[in-house]
Amino acid sequence: MEPMKILVLNCGSSSIKFGVFQSPNEKRVAQGIVEEIGANVSSFTFQKRDAETWKKEITAKDHGQALDVILKELSNPKSGVLQDIFEIDAVGHRVVHGGEMFSKSACINEAVFQKIKDCVDLAPLHNPPNIQGIQASLWHMPFARQVAVFDTAFHQSMEPQAFLYALPYAWYEKFKIRRYGFHGTSHQYVAQRVSKIVRTPLEDLKLIVCHLGNGASVTAVDHGKSVDTSMGFTPLEGLVMGTRCGDIDPAIPLHMIRIQNMSANQLDQTLNKKSGFYGITGGDNDLRIIEQKAEMGSEKHQLALEMFSRRVKKYIGAYAAIMGGLDGVVFTGGIGENSGSIRKMICEGLDFLGIELHSDFNNENRTCISTKRTAVFVIPTDEEMAIAHEVIHVLEKEMQFNQKAENFQ
Ligand code: AMP
């Protein structure tokens, strides 16, 4: 395939994170973020490969204006990385929810775009900014291929016994209530990295990937496929997170409605924004602060660390049982990549699964940190890089398909 330049866009409600990658090897040539889109003053942070990061104030009333600033800066003759925006061959868009309609990334045409819009009901907070990003990108770069990469797609390989809840089956049929799982691009990317490191095809590996950041999830990757994952219908289920509660008895919110007359919005806020680390510690959700305060003797901060690690451990045990074995555990995300003490707490007592950490390697955040049969890895995730990788994969497949069709004619 010809060398390509790929722009990756990760649009949140008030931000656009971006990266420019060059194939082959998906070398990142620039990255940055526009924040506080819609405010009177927005901020723009930009970093060119091997250069200092700089930041300035800009005006970006909406995602379209923000993208305009990004493209101008990328093609700025003095500080940019493109001679012209026409050099961009493809744009990769992170799309949070693809429902049951997307089990892999897809080139965006009218039908695909409509399906992404149809998923808004499932992700009313996340899909709309993704859609705004796609619209702005189509407007500014109609000449480039547009590819959607879904957080949920990797988990579409789950079987019904893993993705269904034991609720009235009609809820699934009528309202699409089921486990979707998230962080899929990251889980898939780090699993692929492990396969390359150990020079073993993913098809021969049973892995448990722990993506531990402010949002956190665990996935059982069996023969390269997601067979179970801790996040569910929304990212609220599963692990204890920065501000999300993770698994709880579903009767608890009902009880709070009855005894405190709480509304759906209040419960949503509490379970998503005021729980997890934040809820237990009384206001802290940054692991670095929690570790410091625990060290200084705060019992609640220590408790939060123990609850978090215990929940991850519980999922590792469960997923090893589901897969009937385990070749490796992978840690990624801000916490997974950086906190040796959390990894230690999680892996303590798991020697029955062949897991034992090398204490120095673990403290140094080395790539391989285990001493026994089951390998334990620390692999930095890179969502934008993973999206660029997917874009190339999709376009390569499309080219092969077109070539076959041509040969057939
Ligand atoms: P993420 O959502 O992946 O960006 O991860 C954010 C979480 O990672 C926060 O809880 C941070 O406190 C934590 N984190 C980031 N860097 C470190 C570090 N060096 N040591 C411990 N935790 C970290």
Short mmCIF file of C-alpha atoms and ligand atoms in Angstrom, two decimals:
data_model
loop_
_atom_site.label_atom_id
_atom_site.label_comp_id
_atom_site.label_asym_id
_atom_site.label_seq_id
_atom_site.Cartn_x
_atom_site.Cartn_y
_atom_site.Cartn_z
CA MET A 1 0.00 0.00 0.00
CA GLU A 2 1.17 3.54 -0.80
CA PRO A 3 2.39 5.60 2.20
CA MET A 4 -0.51 7.52 3.73
CA LYS A 5 -1.14 10.39 6.12
CA ILE A 6 -3.90 9.78 8.60
CA LEU A 7 -5.58 12.30 10.86
CA VAL A 8 -7.18 10.77 13.95
CA LEU A 9 -9.97 12.67 15.71
CA ASN A 10 -11.27 11.81 19.16
CA CYS A 11 -14.18 14.19 19.81
CA GLY A 12 -15.61 14.66 23.30
CA SER A 13 -18.46 16.97 24.27
CA SER A 14 -16.13 19.98 24.61
CA SER A 15 -12.83 18.75 23.22
CA ILE A 16 -11.10 17.32 20.16
CA LYS A 17 -7.99 15.23 20.70
CA PHE A 18 -6.08 14.67 17.48
CA GLY A 19 -3.01 12.98 16.03
CA VAL A 20 -1.39 12.85 12.61
CA PHE A 21 0.17 9.53 11.65
CA GLN A 22 2.19 8.52 8.67
CA SER A 23 2.19 5.00 7.28
CA PRO A 24 4.03 2.66 7.04
CA ASN A 25 4.64 2.02 10.77
CA GLU A 26 2.07 4.58 11.85
CA LYS A 27 4.69 7.10 12.90
CA ARG A 28 3.07 9.95 14.86
CA VAL A 29 4.15 13.29 13.38
CA ALA A 30 1.98 15.60 15.49
CA GLN A 31 -0.66 15.53 18.20
CA GLY A 32 -2.70 17.91 20.28
CA ILE A 33 -6.00 18.83 21.82
CA VAL A 34 -8.55 21.63 21.65
CA GLU A 35 -10.34 21.99 24.99
CA GLU A 36 -13.31 23.97 26.27
CA ILE A 37 -15.00 24.12 22.87
CA GLY A 38 -18.08 26.31 23.19
CA ALA A 39 -16.64 28.51 25.98
CA ASN A 40 -15.69 32.17 25.38
CA VAL A 41 -12.05 31.17 25.23
CA SER A 42 -10.87 27.71 24.17
CA SER A 43 -7.38 26.30 24.54
CA PHE A 44 -5.25 24.68 21.87
CA THR A 45 -2.27 22.47 22.72
CA PHE A 46 0.00 21.26 19.95
CA GLN A 47 3.07 19.10 19.77
CA LYS A 48 5.08 18.32 16.70
CA ARG A 49 7.21 15.17 16.82
CA ASP A 50 10.52 15.83 18.64
CA ALA A 51 9.53 19.43 19.42
CA GLU A 52 8.33 21.32 22.48
CA THR A 53 4.62 21.34 23.31
CA TRP A 54 3.02 24.79 23.08
CA LYS A 55 -0.39 26.10 24.09
CA LYS A 56 -2.47 29.11 23.06
CA GLU A 57 -5.94 30.56 23.46
CA ILE A 58 -8.30 30.31 20.50
CA THR A 59 -11.95 30.87 19.62
CA ALA A 60 -13.85 27.66 18.93
CA LYS A 61 -17.59 28.00 19.34
CA ASP A 62 -18.20 24.49 17.99
CA HIS A 63 -16.39 21.37 16.75
CA GLY A 64 -16.31 22.78 13.19
CA GLN A 65 -14.37 25.88 14.29
CA ALA A 66 -12.07 23.77 16.43
CA LEU A 67 -11.26 21.50 13.48
CA ASP A 68 -10.65 24.57 11.32
CA VAL A 69 -8.00 25.77 13.80
CA ILE A 70 -6.42 22.30 13.95
CA LEU A 71 -6.18 22.01 10.15
CA LYS A 72 -4.75 25.55 9.79
CA GLU A 73 -2.10 24.78 12.39
CA LEU A 74 -1.24 21.42 10.82
CA SER A 75 -0.63 23.15 7.48
CA ASN A 76 1.04 26.27 8.93
CA PRO A 77 4.22 26.72 6.83
CA LYS A 78 6.29 27.62 9.94
CA SER A 79 5.08 25.26 12.63
CA GLY A 80 2.93 22.68 10.82
CA VAL A 81 3.57 19.17 9.55
CA LEU A 82 1.63 19.27 6.26
CA GLN A 83 2.24 21.38 3.17
CA ASP A 84 -1.46 21.30 2.48
CA ILE A 85 -4.45 19.62 4.12
CA PHE A 86 -4.99 17.77 0.83
CA GLU A 87 -2.09 15.57 1.98
CA ILE A 88 -4.48 13.93 4.45
CA ASP A 89 -5.53 10.64 2.87
CA ALA A 90 -7.84 9.40 5.59
CA VAL A 91 -9.48 10.54 8.82
CA GLY A 92 -10.06 8.03 11.63
CA HIS A 93 -12.90 8.88 14.00
CA ARG A 94 -13.32 7.41 17.44
CA VAL A 95 -17.00 6.52 17.83
CA VAL A 96 -18.02 5.38 21.30
CA HIS A 97 -21.08 3.28 20.51
CA GLY A 98 -21.69 1.11 17.47
CA GLY A 99 -24.47 -0.93 19.08
CA GLU A 100 -24.93 -4.34 17.49
CA MET A 101 -24.49 -2.86 14.04
CA PHE A 102 -20.70 -2.67 14.00
CA SER A 103 -18.40 -5.55 14.86
CA LYS A 104 -15.48 -3.84 13.16
CA SER A 105 -14.37 -0.43 11.97
CA ALA A 106 -16.16 0.92 8.90
CA CYS A 107 -15.61 3.38 6.06
CA ILE A 108 -18.16 6.12 6.52
CA ASN A 109 -20.73 6.37 3.76
CA GLU A 110 -24.30 7.62 4.07
CA ALA A 111 -25.64 4.29 5.38
CA VAL A 112 -22.87 3.95 7.97
CA PHE A 113 -23.35 7.55 9.09
CA GLN A 114 -27.08 6.95 9.55
CA LYS A 115 -26.39 3.84 11.63
CA ILE A 116 -24.02 5.83 13.87
CA LYS A 117 -26.81 8.35 14.35
CA ASP A 118 -29.19 5.48 15.17
CA CYS A 119 -26.88 4.54 18.07
CA VAL A 120 -27.36 7.93 19.77
CA ASP A 121 -30.12 6.46 21.97
CA LEU A 122 -27.58 4.03 23.41
CA ALA A 123 -24.92 6.69 24.02
CA PRO A 124 -26.72 10.04 24.28
CA LEU A 125 -23.70 11.78 25.82
CA HIS A 126 -20.93 10.27 23.72
CA ASN A 127 -22.13 9.68 20.17
CA PRO A 128 -23.37 13.25 19.43
CA PRO A 129 -19.89 14.85 19.70
CA ASN A 130 -18.48 11.97 17.60
CA ILE A 131 -21.13 12.78 14.98
CA GLN A 132 -20.28 16.49 15.11
CA GLY A 133 -16.64 15.56 14.49
CA ILE A 134 -17.56 13.44 11.47
CA GLN A 135 -19.77 16.20 10.06
CA ALA A 136 -17.04 18.83 10.50
CA SER A 137 -14.48 16.51 8.96
CA LEU A 138 -16.68 15.75 5.92
CA TRP A 139 -17.16 19.48 5.48
CA HIS A 140 -13.45 20.37 5.75
CA MET A 141 -11.97 17.28 4.07
CA PRO A 142 -14.44 15.84 1.56
CA PHE A 143 -11.44 14.50 -0.40
CA ALA A 144 -10.27 12.18 2.43
CA ARG A 145 -11.57 8.71 3.33
CA GLN A 146 -13.46 8.79 6.62
CA VAL A 147 -13.30 5.73 8.86
CA ALA A 148 -15.26 5.10 12.07
CA VAL A 149 -13.54 3.07 14.80
CA PHE A 150 -15.93 1.93 17.53
CA ASP A 151 -15.20 1.42 21.26
CA THR A 152 -17.78 -1.36 21.31
CA ALA A 153 -16.84 -3.25 18.11
CA PHE A 154 -14.16 -5.54 19.59
CA HIS A 155 -16.68 -6.89 22.12
CA GLN A 156 -19.27 -7.87 19.52
CA SER A 157 -17.65 -11.33 19.46
CA MET A 158 -19.18 -12.10 22.89
CA GLU A 159 -21.70 -14.96 22.94
CA PRO A 160 -25.27 -14.36 24.23
CA GLN A 161 -24.48 -16.10 27.54
CA ALA A 162 -21.87 -13.36 28.14
CA PHE A 163 -23.69 -10.36 26.74
CA LEU A 164 -27.26 -10.98 27.93
CA TYR A 165 -28.56 -9.91 31.31
CA ALA A 166 -31.01 -12.18 33.11
CA LEU A 167 -33.82 -9.69 32.53
CA PRO A 168 -37.02 -10.16 30.52
CA TYR A 169 -35.77 -11.22 27.08
CA ALA A 170 -38.14 -8.67 25.52
CA TRP A 171 -35.97 -5.87 27.01
CA TYR A 172 -33.16 -7.07 24.78
CA GLU A 173 -35.40 -7.42 21.75
CA LYS A 174 -37.28 -4.15 22.19
CA PHE A 175 -34.81 -1.89 23.93
CA LYS A 176 -31.43 -3.46 22.98
CA ILE A 177 -30.52 -3.89 26.65
CA ARG A 178 -27.42 -6.08 26.78
CA ARG A 179 -23.72 -5.91 27.61
CA TYR A 180 -21.81 -3.96 24.95
CA GLY A 181 -18.48 -3.32 26.65
CA PHE A 182 -16.18 -0.35 25.97
CA HIS A 183 -12.45 0.50 25.65
CA GLY A 184 -12.48 -2.11 22.84
CA THR A 185 -9.90 -0.33 20.68
CA SER A 186 -7.48 -0.26 23.61
CA HIS A 187 -8.09 -3.89 24.66
CA GLN A 188 -7.55 -5.09 21.09
CA TYR A 189 -4.47 -2.92 20.55
CA VAL A 190 -2.59 -4.04 23.67
CA ALA A 191 -3.54 -7.70 23.05
CA GLN A 192 -2.03 -7.37 19.55
CA ARG A 193 1.10 -5.76 21.02
CA VAL A 194 1.53 -8.72 23.40
CA SER A 195 1.15 -11.16 20.53
CA LYS A 196 3.95 -9.33 18.67
CA ILE A 197 6.19 -9.21 21.77
CA VAL A 198 5.88 -12.95 22.48
CA ARG A 199 5.89 -13.79 18.74
CA THR A 200 2.82 -15.96 19.18
CA PRO A 201 -0.37 -15.53 17.16
CA LEU A 202 -3.25 -14.09 19.17
CA GLU A 203 -5.22 -17.19 18.13
CA ASP A 204 -2.96 -19.24 20.45
CA LEU A 205 -3.29 -17.01 23.52
CA LYS A 206 -5.64 -16.64 26.47
CA LEU A 207 -5.16 -13.12 27.81
CA ILE A 208 -6.80 -10.93 30.42
CA VAL A 209 -6.41 -7.25 29.59
CA CYS A 210 -6.85 -4.80 32.48
CA HIS A 211 -7.36 -1.26 31.19
CA LEU A 212 -7.05 0.69 34.44
CA GLY A 213 -7.50 4.45 34.12
CA ASN A 214 -10.04 6.90 35.45
CA GLY A 215 -12.48 4.66 33.57
CA ALA A 216 -11.47 1.03 33.96
CA SER A 217 -12.42 -2.32 32.47
CA VAL A 218 -11.15 -5.89 32.21
CA THR A 219 -11.55 -8.10 29.13
CA ALA A 220 -11.04 -11.82 28.59
CA VAL A 221 -9.37 -12.17 25.19
CA ASP A 222 -9.51 -15.80 24.10
CA HIS A 223 -7.94 -16.71 20.75
CA GLY A 224 -7.87 -13.00 19.85
CA LYS A 225 -11.56 -12.48 20.58
CA SER A 226 -13.27 -10.65 23.41
CA VAL A 227 -15.30 -13.36 25.18
CA ASP A 228 -16.30 -11.30 28.22
CA THR A 229 -15.76 -7.78 29.52
CA SER A 230 -16.55 -5.96 32.74
CA MET A 231 -18.28 -2.84 31.37
CA GLY A 232 -21.85 -3.46 30.34
CA PHE A 233 -24.80 -1.65 28.81
CA THR A 234 -22.91 1.51 29.78
CA PRO A 235 -19.37 2.09 31.12
CA LEU A 236 -20.80 2.15 34.68
CA GLU A 237 -20.62 -1.60 35.31
CA GLY A 238 -17.63 -3.58 36.48
CA LEU A 239 -14.58 -2.25 38.29
CA VAL A 240 -14.38 0.45 40.95
CA MET A 241 -13.39 3.54 38.92
CA GLY A 242 -12.31 7.15 39.48
CA THR A 243 -15.87 8.37 39.99
CA ARG A 244 -18.04 5.41 38.86
CA CYS A 245 -19.32 2.78 41.25
CA GLY A 246 -18.88 -0.32 39.07
CA ASP A 247 -20.79 -3.46 40.14
CA ILE A 248 -23.47 -2.86 42.75
CA ASP A 249 -26.71 -4.54 43.72
CA PRO A 250 -29.30 -3.07 41.30
CA ALA A 251 -31.74 -2.88 44.20
CA ILE A 252 -29.67 -0.09 45.80
CA PRO A 253 -30.79 2.70 43.41
CA LEU A 254 -34.38 1.47 43.79
CA HIS A 255 -34.04 1.67 47.56
CA MET A 256 -32.67 5.22 47.31
CA ILE A 257 -35.58 6.23 45.09
CA ARG A 258 -37.97 4.91 47.74
CA ILE A 259 -36.31 6.31 50.86
CA GLN A 260 -34.81 9.56 49.50
CA ASN A 261 -37.10 10.23 46.54
CA MET A 262 -34.00 10.48 44.33
CA SER A 263 -34.58 11.27 40.66
CA ALA A 264 -33.05 9.45 37.68
CA ASN A 265 -30.71 12.40 37.12
CA GLN A 266 -29.57 12.52 40.75
CA LEU A 267 -28.86 8.79 40.70
CA ASP A 268 -27.06 9.08 37.37
CA GLN A 269 -24.87 11.84 38.82
CA THR A 270 -24.16 9.95 42.03
CA LEU A 271 -23.36 6.60 40.43
CA ASN A 272 -21.29 8.08 37.58
CA LYS A 273 -19.65 11.14 39.14
CA LYS A 274 -19.68 10.84 42.92
CA SER A 275 -18.87 7.18 43.50
CA GLY A 276 -15.81 4.96 42.99
CA PHE A 277 -12.56 6.38 44.45
CA TYR A 278 -14.26 9.76 44.77
CA GLY A 279 -17.14 8.38 46.80
CA ILE A 280 -15.08 6.25 49.15
CA THR A 281 -12.37 8.86 49.84
CA GLY A 282 -14.77 11.80 50.07
CA GLY A 283 -13.53 13.67 47.00
CA ASP A 284 -10.32 12.22 45.52
CA ASN A 285 -10.32 10.39 42.21
CA ASP A 286 -6.67 10.72 41.19
CA LEU A 287 -4.79 7.57 42.10
CA ARG A 288 -1.53 9.44 42.75
CA ILE A 289 -3.21 11.56 45.44
CA ILE A 290 -5.00 8.53 46.87
CA GLU A 291 -1.72 6.62 47.15
CA GLN A 292 -0.06 9.59 48.85
CA LYS A 293 -2.88 10.06 51.37
CA ALA A 294 -3.00 6.30 52.08
CA GLU A 295 0.74 6.41 52.70
CA MET A 296 0.18 9.29 55.15
CA GLY A 297 -2.24 7.11 57.11
CA SER A 298 -5.72 7.85 55.72
CA GLU A 299 -7.77 4.70 56.27
CA LYS A 300 -10.39 5.62 53.69
CA HIS A 301 -7.77 6.13 51.00
CA GLN A 302 -6.18 2.79 51.87
CA LEU A 303 -9.63 1.18 51.77
CA ALA A 304 -10.28 2.64 48.28
CA LEU A 305 -7.02 1.10 47.01
CA GLU A 306 -7.92 -2.27 48.49
CA MET A 307 -11.46 -2.22 47.10
CA PHE A 308 -10.13 -1.33 43.64
CA SER A 309 -7.47 -4.07 43.59
CA ARG A 310 -9.81 -6.69 45.03
CA ARG A 311 -12.38 -6.05 42.28
CA VAL A 312 -9.74 -6.37 39.54
CA LYS A 313 -8.46 -9.59 41.18
CA LYS A 314 -12.02 -10.95 41.27
CA TYR A 315 -12.43 -10.38 37.51
CA ILE A 316 -9.05 -11.98 36.76
CA GLY A 317 -10.13 -15.10 38.65
CA ALA A 318 -13.52 -15.13 36.93
CA TYR A 319 -12.11 -14.69 33.44
CA ALA A 320 -9.40 -17.31 33.93
CA ALA A 321 -12.24 -19.68 34.86
CA ILE A 322 -14.35 -18.61 31.86
CA MET A 323 -11.42 -19.20 29.47
CA GLY A 324 -10.32 -22.40 31.22
CA GLY A 325 -6.74 -21.17 31.53
CA LEU A 326 -4.51 -18.16 31.26
CA ASP A 327 -1.31 -17.32 29.36
CA GLY A 328 -0.97 -13.68 30.29
CA VAL A 329 -2.33 -10.67 32.15
CA VAL A 330 -1.82 -7.24 30.60
CA PHE A 331 -1.95 -3.93 32.46
CA THR A 332 -2.61 -0.70 30.59
CA GLY A 333 -4.21 2.76 31.17
CA GLY A 334 -2.86 5.51 33.46
CA ILE A 335 -3.04 3.33 36.59
CA GLY A 336 -2.17 0.01 34.93
CA GLU A 337 0.90 1.48 33.24
CA ASN A 338 2.24 3.50 36.16
CA SER A 339 1.29 2.09 39.53
CA GLY A 340 3.53 -0.79 40.56
CA SER A 341 1.88 -0.86 43.98
CA ILE A 342 -1.61 -1.37 42.52
CA ARG A 343 -0.32 -4.12 40.19
CA LYS A 344 1.31 -5.73 43.22
CA MET A 345 -1.91 -5.63 45.26
CA ILE A 346 -3.88 -7.09 42.34
CA CYS A 347 -1.45 -9.94 41.68
CA GLU A 348 -0.85 -10.86 45.33
CA GLY A 349 -2.20 -14.33 46.05
CA LEU A 350 -2.65 -15.25 42.39
CA ASP A 351 0.25 -17.70 42.35
CA PHE A 352 -2.33 -20.49 42.01
CA LEU A 353 -2.86 -19.07 38.48
CA GLY A 354 0.88 -19.09 37.83
CA ILE A 355 1.14 -15.35 38.46
CA GLU A 356 4.06 -13.91 40.41
CA LEU A 357 5.58 -10.48 39.92
CA HIS A 358 9.27 -9.66 39.72
CA SER A 359 9.37 -6.92 42.31
CA ASP A 360 12.12 -4.75 40.71
CA PHE A 361 10.74 -5.10 37.16
CA ASN A 362 7.28 -4.24 38.49
CA ASN A 363 8.55 -1.12 40.26
CA GLU A 364 10.37 -0.04 37.11
CA ASN A 365 7.21 -0.44 34.93
CA ARG A 366 9.10 -2.84 32.64
CA THR A 367 7.21 -4.49 29.77
CA CYS A 368 7.38 -8.01 31.20
CA ILE A 369 7.11 -8.10 35.00
CA SER A 370 6.45 -11.75 35.84
CA THR A 371 8.64 -14.58 37.06
CA LYS A 372 6.34 -17.59 36.70
CA ARG A 373 4.35 -19.52 34.06
CA THR A 374 1.74 -16.83 33.43
CA ALA A 375 3.26 -13.76 31.81
CA VAL A 376 2.35 -10.32 33.15
CA PHE A 377 2.85 -7.31 30.89
CA VAL A 378 2.75 -3.54 31.20
CA ILE A 379 1.82 -2.15 27.79
CA PRO A 380 1.09 1.54 27.27
CA THR A 381 -2.16 1.98 25.42
CA ASP A 382 -2.36 4.55 22.66
CA GLU A 383 -5.91 5.12 21.50
CA GLU A 384 -5.01 7.47 18.64
CA MET A 385 -2.30 5.12 17.36
CA ALA A 386 -4.71 2.18 17.61
CA ILE A 387 -7.27 4.12 15.56
CA ALA A 388 -4.65 4.95 12.90
CA HIS A 389 -3.75 1.24 12.82
CA GLU A 390 -7.42 0.35 12.30
CA VAL A 391 -7.80 2.91 9.50
CA ILE A 392 -4.92 1.33 7.59
CA HIS A 393 -6.34 -2.14 8.21
CA VAL A 394 -9.79 -1.13 6.90
CA LEU A 395 -8.39 0.59 3.82
CA GLU A 396 -6.09 -2.36 3.06
CA LYS A 397 -9.04 -4.76 3.27
CA GLU A 398 -11.07 -2.50 1.02
CA MET A 399 -8.26 -2.37 -1.53
CA GLN A 400 -7.89 -6.16 -1.52
CA PHE A 401 -11.65 -6.50 -1.98
CA ASN A 402 -11.66 -4.05 -4.90
CA GLN A 403 -8.75 -5.85 -6.52
CA LYS A 404 -10.52 -9.21 -6.22
CA ALA A 405 -13.68 -7.67 -7.69
CA GLU A 406 -11.64 -6.23 -10.59
CA ASN A 407 -9.99 -9.63 -11.25
CA PHE A 408 -13.39 -11.26 -11.21
CA GLN A 409 -14.86 -8.94 -13.84
P1 AMP B 1 -6.27 7.54 32.31
O1 AMP B 1 -7.75 7.68 32.45
O2 AMP B 1 -5.85 6.31 31.57
O3 AMP B 1 -5.59 8.79 31.80
O4 AMP B 1 -5.68 7.33 33.79
C1 AMP B 1 -5.87 8.27 34.81
C2 AMP B 1 -5.47 7.65 36.14
O5 AMP B 1 -4.12 7.20 36.07
C3 AMP B 1 -5.56 8.63 37.30
O6 AMP B 1 -6.12 7.98 38.43
C4 AMP B 1 -4.11 8.94 37.58
O7 AMP B 1 -3.91 9.23 38.93
C5 AMP B 1 -3.44 7.63 37.23
N1 AMP B 1 -2.02 7.84 36.97
C6 AMP B 1 -1.46 8.55 35.97
N2 AMP B 1 -0.11 8.58 36.10
C7 AMP B 1 0.20 7.87 37.23
C8 AMP B 1 1.40 7.56 37.92
N3 AMP B 1 2.58 7.95 37.47
N4 AMP B 1 1.29 6.80 39.05
C9 AMP B 1 0.09 6.39 39.51
N5 AMP B 1 -1.07 6.68 38.90
C10 AMP B 1 -1.04 7.40 37.78
#
